[in-house]
Structures are given as C-alpha cells and as structure tokens.
Short mmCIF file of C-alpha atoms and ligand atoms in Angstrom, two decimals:
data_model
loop_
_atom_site.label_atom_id
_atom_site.label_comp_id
_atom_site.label_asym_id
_atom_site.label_seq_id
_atom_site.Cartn_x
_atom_site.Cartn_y
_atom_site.Cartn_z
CA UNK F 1 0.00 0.00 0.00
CA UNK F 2 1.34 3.42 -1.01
CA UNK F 3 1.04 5.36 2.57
CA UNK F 4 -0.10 8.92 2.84
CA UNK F 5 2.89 10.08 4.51
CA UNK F 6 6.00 8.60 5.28
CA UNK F 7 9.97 9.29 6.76
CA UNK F 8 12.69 10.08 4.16
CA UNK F 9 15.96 8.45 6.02
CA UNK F 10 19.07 8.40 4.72
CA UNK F 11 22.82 7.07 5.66
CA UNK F 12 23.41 10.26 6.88
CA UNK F 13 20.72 9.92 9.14
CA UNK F 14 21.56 6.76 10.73
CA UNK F 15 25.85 7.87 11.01
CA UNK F 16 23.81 10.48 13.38
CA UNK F 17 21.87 8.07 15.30
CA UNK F 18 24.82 5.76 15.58
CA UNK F 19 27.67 8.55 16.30
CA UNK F 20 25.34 8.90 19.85
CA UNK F 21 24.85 5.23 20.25
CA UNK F 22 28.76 5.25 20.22
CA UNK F 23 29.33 7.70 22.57
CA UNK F 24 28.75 8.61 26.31
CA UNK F 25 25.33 10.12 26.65
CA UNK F 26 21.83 8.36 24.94
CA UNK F 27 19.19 10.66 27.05
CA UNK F 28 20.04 14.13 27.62
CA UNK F 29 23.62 14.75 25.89
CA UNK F 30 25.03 17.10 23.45
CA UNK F 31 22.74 16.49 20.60
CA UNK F 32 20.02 18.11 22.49
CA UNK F 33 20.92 21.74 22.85
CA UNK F 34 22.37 21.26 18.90
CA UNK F 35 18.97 20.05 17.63
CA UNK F 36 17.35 23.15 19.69
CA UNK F 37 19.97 25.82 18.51
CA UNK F 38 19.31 24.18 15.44
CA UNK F 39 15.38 24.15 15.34
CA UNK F 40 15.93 28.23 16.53
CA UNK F 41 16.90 29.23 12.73
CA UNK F 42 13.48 27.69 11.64
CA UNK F 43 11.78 30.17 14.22
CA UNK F 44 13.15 33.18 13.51
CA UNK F 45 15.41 32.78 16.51
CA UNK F 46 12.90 32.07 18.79
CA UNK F 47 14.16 29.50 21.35
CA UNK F 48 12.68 25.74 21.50
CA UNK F 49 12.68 23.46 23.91
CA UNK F 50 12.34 19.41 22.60
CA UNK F 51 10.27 17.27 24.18
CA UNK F 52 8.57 13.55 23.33
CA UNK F 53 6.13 14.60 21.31
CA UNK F 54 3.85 17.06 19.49
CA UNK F 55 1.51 15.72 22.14
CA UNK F 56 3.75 16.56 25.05
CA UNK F 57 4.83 19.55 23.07
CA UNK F 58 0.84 20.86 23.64
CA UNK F 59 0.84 19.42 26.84
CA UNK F 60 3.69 21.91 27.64
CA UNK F 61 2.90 24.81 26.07
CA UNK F 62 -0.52 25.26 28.24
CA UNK F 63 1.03 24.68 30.90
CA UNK F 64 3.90 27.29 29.92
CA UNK F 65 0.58 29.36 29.06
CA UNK F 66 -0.48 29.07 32.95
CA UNK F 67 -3.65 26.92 31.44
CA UNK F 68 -5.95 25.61 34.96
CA UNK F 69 -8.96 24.47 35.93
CA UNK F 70 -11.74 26.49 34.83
CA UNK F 71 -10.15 27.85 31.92
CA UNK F 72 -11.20 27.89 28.73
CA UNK F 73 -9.36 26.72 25.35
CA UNK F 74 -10.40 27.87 21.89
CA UNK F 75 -9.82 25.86 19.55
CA UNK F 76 -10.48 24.41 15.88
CA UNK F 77 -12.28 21.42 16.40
CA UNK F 78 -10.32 20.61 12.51
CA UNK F 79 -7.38 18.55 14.41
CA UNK F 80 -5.67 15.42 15.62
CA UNK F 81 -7.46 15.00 18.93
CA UNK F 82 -4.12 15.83 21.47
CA UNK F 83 -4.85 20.18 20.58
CA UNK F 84 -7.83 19.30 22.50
CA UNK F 85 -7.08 16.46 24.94
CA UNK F 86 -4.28 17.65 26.08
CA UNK F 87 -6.14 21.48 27.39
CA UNK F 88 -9.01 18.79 28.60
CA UNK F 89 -6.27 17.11 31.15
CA UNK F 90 -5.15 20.28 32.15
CA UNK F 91 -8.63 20.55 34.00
CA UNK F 92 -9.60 23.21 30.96
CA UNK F 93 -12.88 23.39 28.76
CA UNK F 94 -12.37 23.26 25.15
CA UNK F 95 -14.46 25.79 23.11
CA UNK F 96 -14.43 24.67 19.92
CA UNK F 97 -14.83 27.82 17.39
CA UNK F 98 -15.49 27.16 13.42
CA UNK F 99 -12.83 26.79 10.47
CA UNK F 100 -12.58 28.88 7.09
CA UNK F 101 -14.17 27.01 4.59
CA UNK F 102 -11.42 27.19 2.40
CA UNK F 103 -8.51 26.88 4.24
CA UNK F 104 -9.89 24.44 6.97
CA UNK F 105 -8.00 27.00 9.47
CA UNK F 106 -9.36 28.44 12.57
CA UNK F 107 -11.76 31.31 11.48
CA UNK F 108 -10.64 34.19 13.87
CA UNK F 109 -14.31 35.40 13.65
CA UNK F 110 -15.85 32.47 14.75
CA UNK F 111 -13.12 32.57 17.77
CA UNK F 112 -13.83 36.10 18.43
CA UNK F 113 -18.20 35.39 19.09
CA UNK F 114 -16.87 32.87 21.58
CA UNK F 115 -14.18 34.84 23.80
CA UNK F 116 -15.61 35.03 27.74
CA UNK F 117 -13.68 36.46 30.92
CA UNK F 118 -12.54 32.67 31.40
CA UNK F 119 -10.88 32.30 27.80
CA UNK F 120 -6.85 32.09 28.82
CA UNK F 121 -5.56 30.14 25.49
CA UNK F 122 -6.27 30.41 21.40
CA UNK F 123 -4.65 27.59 19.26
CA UNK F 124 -4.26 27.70 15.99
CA UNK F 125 -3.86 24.71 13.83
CA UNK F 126 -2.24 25.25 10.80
CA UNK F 127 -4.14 22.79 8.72
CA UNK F 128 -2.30 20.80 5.83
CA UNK F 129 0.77 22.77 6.48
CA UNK F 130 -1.01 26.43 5.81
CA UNK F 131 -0.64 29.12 8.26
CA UNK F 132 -3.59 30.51 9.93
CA UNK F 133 -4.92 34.01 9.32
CA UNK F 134 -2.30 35.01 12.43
CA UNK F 135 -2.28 39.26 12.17
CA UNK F 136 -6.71 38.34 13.05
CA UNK F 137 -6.29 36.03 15.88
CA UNK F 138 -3.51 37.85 17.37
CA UNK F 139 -6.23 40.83 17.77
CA UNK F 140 -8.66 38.13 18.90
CA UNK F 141 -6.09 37.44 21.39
CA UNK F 142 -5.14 40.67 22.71
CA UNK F 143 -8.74 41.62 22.69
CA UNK F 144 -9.27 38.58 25.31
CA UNK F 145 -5.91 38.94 26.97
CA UNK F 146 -5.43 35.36 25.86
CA UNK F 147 -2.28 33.58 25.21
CA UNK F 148 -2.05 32.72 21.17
CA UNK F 149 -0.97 28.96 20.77
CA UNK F 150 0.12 27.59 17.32
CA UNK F 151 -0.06 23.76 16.88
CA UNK F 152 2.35 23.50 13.91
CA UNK F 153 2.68 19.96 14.26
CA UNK F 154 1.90 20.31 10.21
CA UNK F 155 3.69 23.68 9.09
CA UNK F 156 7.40 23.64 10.15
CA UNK F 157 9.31 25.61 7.62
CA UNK F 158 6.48 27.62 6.65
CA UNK F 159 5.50 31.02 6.47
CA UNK F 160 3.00 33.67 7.14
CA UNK F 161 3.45 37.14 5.36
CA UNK F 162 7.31 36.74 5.51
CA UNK F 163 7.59 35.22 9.54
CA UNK F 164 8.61 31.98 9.92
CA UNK F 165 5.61 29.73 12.19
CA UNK F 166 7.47 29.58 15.64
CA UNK F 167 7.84 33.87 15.58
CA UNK F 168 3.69 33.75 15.11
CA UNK F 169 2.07 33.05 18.22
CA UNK F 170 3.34 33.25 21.90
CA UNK F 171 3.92 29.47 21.91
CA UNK F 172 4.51 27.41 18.93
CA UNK F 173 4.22 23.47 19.39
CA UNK F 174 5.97 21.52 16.57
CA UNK F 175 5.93 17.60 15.97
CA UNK F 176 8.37 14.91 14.58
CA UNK F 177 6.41 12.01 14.21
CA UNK F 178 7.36 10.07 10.98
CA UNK F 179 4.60 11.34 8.78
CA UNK F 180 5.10 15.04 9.88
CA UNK F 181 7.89 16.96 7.47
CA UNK F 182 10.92 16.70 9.77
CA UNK F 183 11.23 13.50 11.82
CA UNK F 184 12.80 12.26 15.04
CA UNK F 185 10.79 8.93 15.08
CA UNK F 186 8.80 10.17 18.28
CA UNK F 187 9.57 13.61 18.78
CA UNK F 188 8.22 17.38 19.34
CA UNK F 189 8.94 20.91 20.66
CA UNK F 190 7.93 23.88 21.94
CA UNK F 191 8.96 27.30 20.65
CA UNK F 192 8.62 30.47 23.10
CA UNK F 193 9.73 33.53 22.57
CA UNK F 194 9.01 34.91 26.15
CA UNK F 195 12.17 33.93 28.50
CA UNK F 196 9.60 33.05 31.55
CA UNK F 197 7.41 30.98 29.41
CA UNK F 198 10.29 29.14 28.21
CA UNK F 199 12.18 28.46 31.67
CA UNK F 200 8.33 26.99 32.50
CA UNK F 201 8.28 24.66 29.47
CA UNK F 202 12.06 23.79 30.05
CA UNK F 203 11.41 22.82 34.08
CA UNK F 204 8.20 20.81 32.82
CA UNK F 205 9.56 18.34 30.38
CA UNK F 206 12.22 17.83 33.77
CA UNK F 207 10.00 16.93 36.57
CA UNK F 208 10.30 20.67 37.36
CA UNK F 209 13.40 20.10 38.94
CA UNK F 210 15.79 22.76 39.60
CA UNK F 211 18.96 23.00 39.72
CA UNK F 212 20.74 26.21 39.58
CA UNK F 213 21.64 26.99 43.27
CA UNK F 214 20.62 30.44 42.97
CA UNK F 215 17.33 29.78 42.32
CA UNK F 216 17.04 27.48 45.03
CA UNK F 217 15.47 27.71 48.22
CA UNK F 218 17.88 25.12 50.18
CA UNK F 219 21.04 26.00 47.99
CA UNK F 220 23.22 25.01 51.28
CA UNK F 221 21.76 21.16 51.81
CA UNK F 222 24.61 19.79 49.40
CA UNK F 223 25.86 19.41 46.01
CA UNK F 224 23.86 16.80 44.87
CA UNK F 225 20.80 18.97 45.94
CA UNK F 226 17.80 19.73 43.44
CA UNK F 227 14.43 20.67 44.14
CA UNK F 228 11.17 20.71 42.67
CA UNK F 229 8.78 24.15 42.65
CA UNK F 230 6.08 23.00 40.88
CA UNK F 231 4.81 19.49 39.26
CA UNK F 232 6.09 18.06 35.93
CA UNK F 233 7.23 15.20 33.89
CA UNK F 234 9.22 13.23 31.76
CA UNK F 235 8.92 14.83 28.31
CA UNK F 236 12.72 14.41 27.63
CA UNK F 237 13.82 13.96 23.97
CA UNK F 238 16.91 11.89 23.87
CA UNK F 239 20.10 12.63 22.84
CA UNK F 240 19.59 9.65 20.08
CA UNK F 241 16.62 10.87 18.85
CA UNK F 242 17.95 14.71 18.45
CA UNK F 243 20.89 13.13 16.39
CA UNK F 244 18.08 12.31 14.21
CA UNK F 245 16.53 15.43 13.96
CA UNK F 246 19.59 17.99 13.66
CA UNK F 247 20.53 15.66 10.13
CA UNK F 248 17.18 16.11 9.49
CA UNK F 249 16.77 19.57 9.59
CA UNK F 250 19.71 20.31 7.56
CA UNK F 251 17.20 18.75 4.54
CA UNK F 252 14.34 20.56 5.65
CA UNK F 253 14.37 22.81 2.83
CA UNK F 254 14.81 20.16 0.61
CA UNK F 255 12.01 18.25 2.07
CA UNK F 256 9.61 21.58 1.86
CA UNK F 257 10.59 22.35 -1.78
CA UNK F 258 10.22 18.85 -3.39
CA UNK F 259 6.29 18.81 -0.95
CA UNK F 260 5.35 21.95 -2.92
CA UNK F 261 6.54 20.41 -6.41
CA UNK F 262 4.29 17.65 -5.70
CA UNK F 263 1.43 20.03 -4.44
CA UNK F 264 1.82 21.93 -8.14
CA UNK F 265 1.91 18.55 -10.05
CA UNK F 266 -1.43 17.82 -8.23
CA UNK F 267 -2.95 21.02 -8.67
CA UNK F 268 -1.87 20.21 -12.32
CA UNK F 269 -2.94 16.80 -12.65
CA UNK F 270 -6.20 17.12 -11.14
CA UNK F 271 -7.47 20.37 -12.15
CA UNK F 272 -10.50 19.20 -14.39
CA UNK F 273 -11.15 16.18 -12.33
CA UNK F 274 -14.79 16.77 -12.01
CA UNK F 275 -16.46 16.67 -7.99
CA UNK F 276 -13.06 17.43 -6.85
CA UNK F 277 -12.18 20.82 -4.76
CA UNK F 278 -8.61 21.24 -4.95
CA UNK F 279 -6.88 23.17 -1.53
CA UNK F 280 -6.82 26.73 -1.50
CA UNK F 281 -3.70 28.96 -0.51
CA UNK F 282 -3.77 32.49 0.40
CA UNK F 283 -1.43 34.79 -2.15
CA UNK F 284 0.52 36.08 1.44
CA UNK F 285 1.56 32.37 3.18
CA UNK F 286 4.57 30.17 2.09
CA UNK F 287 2.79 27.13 2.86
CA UNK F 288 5.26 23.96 4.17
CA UNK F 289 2.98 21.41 2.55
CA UNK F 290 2.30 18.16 5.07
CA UNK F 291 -1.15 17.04 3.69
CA UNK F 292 -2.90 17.16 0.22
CA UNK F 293 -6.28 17.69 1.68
CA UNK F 294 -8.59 17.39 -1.77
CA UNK F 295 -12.25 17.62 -0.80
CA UNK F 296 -15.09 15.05 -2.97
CA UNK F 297 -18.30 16.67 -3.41
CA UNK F 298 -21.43 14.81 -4.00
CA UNK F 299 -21.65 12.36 -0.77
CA UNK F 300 -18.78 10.06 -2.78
CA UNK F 301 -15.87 10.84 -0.26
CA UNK F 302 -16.29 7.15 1.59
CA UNK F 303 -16.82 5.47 -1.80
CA UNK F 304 -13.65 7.12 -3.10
CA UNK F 305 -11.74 6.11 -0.06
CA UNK F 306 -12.78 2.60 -0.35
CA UNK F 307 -11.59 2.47 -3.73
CA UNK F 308 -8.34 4.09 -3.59
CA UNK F 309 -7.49 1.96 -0.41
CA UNK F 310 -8.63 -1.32 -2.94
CA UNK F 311 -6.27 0.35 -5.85
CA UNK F 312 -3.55 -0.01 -2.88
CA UNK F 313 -3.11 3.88 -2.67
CA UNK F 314 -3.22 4.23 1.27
CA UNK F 315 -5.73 7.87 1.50
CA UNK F 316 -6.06 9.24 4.90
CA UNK F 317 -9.29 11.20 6.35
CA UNK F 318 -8.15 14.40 8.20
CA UNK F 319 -9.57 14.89 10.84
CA UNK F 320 -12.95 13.27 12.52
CA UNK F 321 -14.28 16.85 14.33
CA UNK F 322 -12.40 16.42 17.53
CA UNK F 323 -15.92 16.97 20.01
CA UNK F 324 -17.61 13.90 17.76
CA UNK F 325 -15.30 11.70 19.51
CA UNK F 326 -17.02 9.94 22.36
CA UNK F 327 -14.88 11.49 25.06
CA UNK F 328 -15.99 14.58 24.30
CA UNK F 329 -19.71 13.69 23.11
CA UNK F 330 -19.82 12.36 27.04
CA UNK F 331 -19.00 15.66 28.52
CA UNK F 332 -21.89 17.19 26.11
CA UNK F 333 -20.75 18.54 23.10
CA UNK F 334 -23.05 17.71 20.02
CA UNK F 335 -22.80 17.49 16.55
CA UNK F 336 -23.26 20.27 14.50
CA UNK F 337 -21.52 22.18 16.50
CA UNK F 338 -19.30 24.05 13.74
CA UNK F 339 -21.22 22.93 10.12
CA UNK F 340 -18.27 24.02 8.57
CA UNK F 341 -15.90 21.84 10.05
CA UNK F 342 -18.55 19.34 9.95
CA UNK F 343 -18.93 19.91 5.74
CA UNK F 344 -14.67 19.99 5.69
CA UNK F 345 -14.88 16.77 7.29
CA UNK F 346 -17.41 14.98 5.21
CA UNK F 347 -15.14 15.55 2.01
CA UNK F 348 -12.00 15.46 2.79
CA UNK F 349 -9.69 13.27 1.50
CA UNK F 350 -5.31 12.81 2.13
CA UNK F 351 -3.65 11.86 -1.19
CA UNK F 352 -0.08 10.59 -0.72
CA UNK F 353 2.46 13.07 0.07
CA UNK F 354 6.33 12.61 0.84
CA UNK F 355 9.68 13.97 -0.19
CA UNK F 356 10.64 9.93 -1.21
CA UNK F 357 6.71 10.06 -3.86
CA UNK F 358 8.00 9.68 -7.05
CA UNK F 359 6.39 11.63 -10.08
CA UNK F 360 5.30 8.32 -11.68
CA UNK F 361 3.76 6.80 -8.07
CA UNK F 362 1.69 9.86 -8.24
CA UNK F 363 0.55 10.05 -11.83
CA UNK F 364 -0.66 6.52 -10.66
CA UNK F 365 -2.71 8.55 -7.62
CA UNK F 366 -4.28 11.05 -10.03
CA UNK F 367 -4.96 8.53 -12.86
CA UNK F 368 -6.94 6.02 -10.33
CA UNK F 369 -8.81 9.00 -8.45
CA UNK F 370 -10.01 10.51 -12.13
CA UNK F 371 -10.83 6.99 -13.31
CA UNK F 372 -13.51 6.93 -9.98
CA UNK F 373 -14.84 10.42 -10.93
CA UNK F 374 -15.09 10.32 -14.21
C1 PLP B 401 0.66 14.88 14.78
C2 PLP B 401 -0.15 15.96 15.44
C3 PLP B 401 -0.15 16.16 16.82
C4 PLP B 401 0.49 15.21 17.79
O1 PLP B 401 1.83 14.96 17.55
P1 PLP B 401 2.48 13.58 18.05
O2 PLP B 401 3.93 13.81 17.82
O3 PLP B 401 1.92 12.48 17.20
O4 PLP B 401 2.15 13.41 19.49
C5 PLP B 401 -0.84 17.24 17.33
N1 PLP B 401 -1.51 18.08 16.52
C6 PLP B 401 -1.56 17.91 15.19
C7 PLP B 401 -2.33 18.88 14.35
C8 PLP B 401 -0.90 16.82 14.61
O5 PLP B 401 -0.98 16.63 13.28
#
C-alpha cells in the first residue's frame, strides 16, 4: 500500500543516530541543545525546547501558558485530537470555534463570538501545512488577553506574510512524528519567545526540577541537591533521537521544496477532475505542505476512499471533528456544533504526500482518483 505520509531516512541519518549510540550520553547529551539551537533558525530565533512529542509539546505549552482548571481553550475542532485532549487534562474546557471554509483554518471570527472572561488560550492549527490568518487572531487574542498557541505539528518551515511559524504566536508546538515533514521517530517541541514561558516549558519536560543553586530555596543542603517548585514530567527527547533530527533539519528545505513540487503537479494533474475541490492557498503564506487535503463533493468521499485503499493507494481522512469523539460527546458537546468543520470533514480526503513520492507513483494517484470520478 502506497502510505499517505512517510519518513525520508538516509545514511546520513543513521551515522547520526549511531555517532550517539557510540558515545557517552543516549538521554540528555550534546545532541540536544544542537537540535534546539538548530530548530531556533526555523523560528526566527525564537528558542525551543524538545520534548517527546507534538503531544507533550501541547501538553507543555498550556502549561507554559499558565492553562488551569476552569479555563477555557479555543480551539479548531479541525485537528488530531491531542490540541484538544491535552487542554481537557489540564482541567480546561475546550471551546471549539469554526474553520474557514477554504482553508480548513481556525476562522478568527468564529473565535472572536466565543471569547468570555474565562478564555486564557487560542490555538491555531495550521491545517495541511497552511498558516492561519495570524495578524486576526492575534487581535482576537489581545482583545481577550489570551495567550495565542500555534499547533504546527503540520507547518514547520512555513511562512505567514514573511515570519517563519514559531515567531507567530506566543507558543509554537511543533511535531516529529514520521509522517510530519521533519522526523525524530517520536519527537516534538515547543517554541517560546518569552524567556519566563520558556524556563516553564524547560522545568516541565524535567520533573520541574531545579537545579541552579541560585534559584534554590535550600542551595546550602549539598551538592547533589535539586528541588522541585512545581509538578512536571518526563517529556525528555533523547540525545539519540535529536541526532536524528539535527541531520534532518539540515534537509528541511529540501524536504519543503520537493512537498510543494508535488502540491503543483497535483494542482496540475487534477485540475478538471470533475467533484473534486482542490486546496486553496492564500497569495501572502509560504505554505510547508504536510497534507494534500482534496475535498469530494457529491456524498462520494467514503466510496472514493474505499476504492483508492482497494487500488492499494493508502488515502487518509483528516480529521474526525475532535468533540464527535465519544470522550468529548460524554462531557456534552453535540454534533453540529461548527457545520463548517462538519462539511470539511465529510469531504476530505489525504492523497499521498512525501519527499521519497515519485512523479510516476503519483501520476498513478491522479490517474486512479479521475478513473472513480469520471
Ligand atoms: C501529529 C499531530 C499532533 C500530535 O503529535 P504527536 O507527535 O503524534 O504526538 C498534534 N496536533 C496535530 C495537528 C498533529 O498533526
């Protein structure tokens, strides 16, 4: 089955991975400030701190965002679940605000009906890989005195009228999972350009330990003291793992450029496929393509899915509205909700997209999904 998404690894990546496995540190080493000094020139300087995931990554960033009980998190509900779950666990409710038909991004109107006194956190999603309409939210935000969130587990390398995602919002969350454009097998990071927010993200992927004596409140027990302030976790990437992503990185722009050579090809190949909506871009973003979200009109998404799938072309569905899944049906949340999510979701449809796709494995995509419509 062709996948929908997949790793591009090459020697060079495993010398990396086995240069660490070599040496003296496999957890928290070297390789972990490089990968974050590293990740910085994607954000327009803005410092990162890498953690586990782009789950933990979110996890971390409301919590960096002083996210608590009785908050409330707006959100798209057009999104892998952990934007959501991960505010939910926090002890938060999730407002879920409507996307841009188009773009499938957070509609900063539909977040700006829903703002209350209790509203502490905005995330973005930058769907596909396509920045959200940031200049509008950030008012949305200010107007609130909100914290602006990006989940760019899709859009690393991309940009938004000339700023790199990571310099957007007050807290960027990034992911490296193997179908995402940079990978560190499991992997993720937070980007924050505010030094107190970041010391908070850096003690929470650490247990919140701390161990500079000066900021210690027992600095004379002994020098194997450290203390913790407030609660955290494990969230540490390894040393092994950041190997991964600094060789990674360095093909980042590689990896973005041959994505949107493969998003014109499609836009080529499919253009008078009839039923088909093809995905929009906005003339001021510098998309960093991760999905090729095409939409089928006329109730024939499923049957198209089935069919690809049976043609062995592996099609994803991105995303289920997050408040349809039962977790969040059981706290109340209905369908209907946000129609155009709702509509997004009924259509949409992941074709295959990866650095390693070869022009002639997707010719074969295009030609099977016009012999369906035709
Ligand atoms: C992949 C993804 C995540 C979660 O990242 P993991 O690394 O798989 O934990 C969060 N949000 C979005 C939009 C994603 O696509």
């Amino acid at each position: 089955m062709l996948p929908y998404g997949r790793q591009s690894i090459t020697e060079s990546d495993v010398e990396a991975v086995a240069a660490v496995l070599r040496g003296d540190w496999l957890t928290t080493g070297p390789a972990v400030g490089l990968f974050e000094a590293e990740l910085a020139h994607w954000t327009g300087g803005v410092p990162c701190v890498a953690v586990t995931s782009g789950t933990a990554a979110l996890h971390v960033a409301y919590v960096a965002a002083g996210v608590r009980t009785g908050d409330e998190v707006l959100t798209s509900p057009l999104t892998f679940v952990a934007t959501a779950a991960t505010a939910a666990l926090l002890g938060a409710r999730v407002v879920f605000a409507d996307v841009q038909p188009d773009t499938g991004n957070l509609d900063p109107d539909a977040a700006a009906a829903l703002l209350t006194p209790r509203t502490r956190v905005v995330t973005a999603v930058d769907f596909a890989g396509h920045p959200a309409d940031y200049d509008e939210l950030r008012q949305v935000t200010d107007r609130a005195g909100a914290t602006l969130v990006a989940d760019a587990a899709h859009a690393i390398g991309a940009a938004y009228k000339d700023r790199p995602v990571g310099a957007l919002a007050d807290l960027t969350t990034f992911s490296f999972f193997p179908t995402k454009t940079v990978t560190t097998a499991e992997g993720g990071a937070v980007a924050a350009a505010d030094p107190a927010r970041l010391r908070r993200a850096a003690a929470f992927r650490d247990h919140g330990m701390v161990r500079d004596p000066a900021a210690q409140r027992a600095p004379g027990e002994g020098g194997w003291h450290q203390e913790v302030h407030a609660f955290g976790l494990n969230y540490r990437l390894p040393d092994v793992l950041c190997a991964l992503g600094v060789s990674q990185l360095r093909r980042l722009e590689r990896f973005r450029a041959r994505r949107a050579e493969l998003v014109e090809r499609y836009h080529t190949l499919l253009r008078d496929v009839p039923g088909l909506t093809l995905p929009a871009q906005r003339a001021y973003v510098r998309p960093s393509w991760h999905l090729y979200p095409v939409r089928v009109r006329d109730g024939r998404r499923r049957e198209v899915y089935e069919r690809m799938r049976a043609a062995g072309i592996g099609v994803q569905v991105n995303y289920l509205p997050v408040y349809r899944h039962p977790v969040f049906e059981d706290l109340g949340y209905r369908r209907g909700l946000c129609p155009r999510a709702e509509e997004y979701y009924a259509e949409e449809l992941s074709l295959p997209l990866f650095p390693d796709l070869t022009d002639d494995q997707q010719d074969r995509v295009a030609e099977t999904l016009a012999g369906i419509l035709r």
